[in-house]
Amino acid sequence: MKGRVRVSGAKNAVLPILAASLLASRGTSHIEDVPALLDVQIMMDTVAALGAVVERHGATVRVNAERLHSVEPPAELVRRMRASFVVAGPLLSRFGEATVALPGGCNIGPRPVDLHIKGFEAMGATAVIENGAVRLQAPPGGLRGARIYLDIPSVGATQNIMMAACLAKGLTVIENAAKEPENVDLANYLNKMGARVRGAGTDTIRVEGVEELHGAAHNVIPDRIEAGTYLIAGAVVGDGVYVENAVSQHVMSLIAKLEEAGVHIEDDVAGIRVWPAEQRRLRALDVKTNFYPAYPTDLQAQIVAGLTHSLGTSTVTETVFENRFMHVAELQRMGAEIHIEGRTAIIEGVEQLSGAQVTATDLRAGAALVIAGLMADGVTEVLGVHHIDRGYDNLVGKLQALGADIRRVED
Ligand code: UD1
């Protein structure tokens, strides 16, 4: 593969930004560089179901939330995507109540929302769980600012609490907050809407409550996980791939690992170029996922795929989610030599993978299988592509443009 591939706007930034738009009691938001993804459609539908006017024109989405008629998003939409739970914070903050189904989402182990709920409770809300949903009620006079320490720097809990705090009375301080770039993007958007959020991107976020928020214009940051996926693909099956719009600061941990594996990387203000490792075989690596700025769990499956053909024995340890090695069994069907010990995958590099029929079990596992298919001898058929549609804008078209022999045979 060679040439240029452009990274779309970040899924994980757009989702909370669409939810945050519910906080605006006047004006229309214009959100730019919104990727065409199933998950984004689910969030747009969720926001629209509450009464907001949501329109898409190309990569721009407009949201007007002046007149909402419900504080209860349809359970079937929330259950389809865990990230939908972030509508709880904005609704509770603006209307003093919200009833939100307990979420579903990717099939990657237990993913509770206890930290989100503890945060709301610290701000004076009551939470009652009944019929598979949580009913949240603010105290008389609305949410009150509070000091909240997160046991885990949860991305979603940080977002929900940050948004809930925007219209609360007084100061909220979130300690041990998630530092992910998507949360910084959300904070920037909230501030354009009139909020007073400081410290996003550090461990401590401070939010001074304001009376009301308004619509704002915002350009979403590029998707660092999509960028990382193309960088890994470029390292193992590329011949000089330029990943346009990739921000090197957001993928530092991956770049460090690829360089350690013998890959040559050059970055400039507009993107990152990746030259493959010698003979397109990575040197063995030890990789451990963790919260930002460490190596992201959302790029774990893709690096496992890349390392199946490496020189020597690699280890990849997953510390963020339990049960996130479902791609391993599929990669084994393609000839990969991997075994799992607890939370670590031990990968013996093999000379050649061979094409097989495999099944994507979640979004990033799907991307990993596509990378493995590009590396393998013969034809690989990836089933379950709807998982890939959740988070990759036009994966097939973008890879084709780089010269990959890939096509979509059915939905
Ligand atoms: C977000 C990302 C997801 C990414 C993940 C970790 C979005 C839409 N999704 O998911 O792609 O894989 O961050 O980088 O942005 N936890 C609790 N209690 C809670 C909340 C979380 O125990 O109340 C645990 C989870 O089970 C998990 C860990 O904390 O083990 C991290 O989860 P979290 O950071 O909340 O991930 P998400 O926001 O769901």
PDB file of C-alpha atoms in Angstrom, residues 42 46 73-85 87 99-105:
ATOM      1  CA  ILE A  42     -27.144   6.355  16.823  1.00  0.00           C
ATOM      2  CA  THR A  46     -30.824   9.727  20.350  1.00  0.00           C
ATOM      3  CA  PRO A  73     -33.814   8.699  25.536  1.00  0.00           C
ATOM      4  CA  PRO A  74     -35.293   5.583  23.900  1.00  0.00           C
ATOM      5  CA  ALA A  75     -33.853   2.506  25.599  1.00  0.00           C
ATOM      6  CA  GLU A  76     -33.306   0.682  22.308  1.00  0.00           C
ATOM      7  CA  LEU A  77     -30.901   3.420  21.156  1.00  0.00           C
ATOM      8  CA  VAL A  78     -29.007   3.596  24.449  1.00  0.00           C
ATOM      9  CA  ARG A  79     -28.620  -0.162  24.615  1.00  0.00           C
ATOM     10  CA  ARG A  80     -27.141  -0.234  21.121  1.00  0.00           C
ATOM     11  CA  MET A  81     -24.262   1.971  22.175  1.00  0.00           C
ATOM     12  CA  ARG A  82     -22.661   2.416  25.570  1.00  0.00           C
ATOM     13  CA  ALA A  83     -21.512   5.949  24.766  1.00  0.00           C
ATOM     14  CA  SER A  84     -25.181   7.049  24.622  1.00  0.00           C
ATOM     15  CA  PHE A  85     -25.086   7.156  28.408  1.00  0.00           C
ATOM     16  CA  VAL A  87     -26.669  12.211  27.466  1.00  0.00           C
ATOM     17  CA  THR A  99     -33.968   8.529  32.936  1.00  0.00           C
ATOM     18  CA  VAL A 100     -31.408   6.591  30.933  1.00  0.00           C
ATOM     19  CA  ALA A 101     -31.269   2.868  30.190  1.00  0.00           C
ATOM     20  CA  LEU A 102     -28.166   1.108  31.429  1.00  0.00           C
ATOM     21  CA  PRO A 103     -26.036   0.839  28.343  1.00  0.00           C
ATOM     22  CA  GLY A 104     -24.849  -1.904  26.032  1.00  0.00           C
ATOM     23  CA  GLY A 105     -22.062  -1.476  23.501  1.00  0.00           C
TER      24      GLY A 105
END
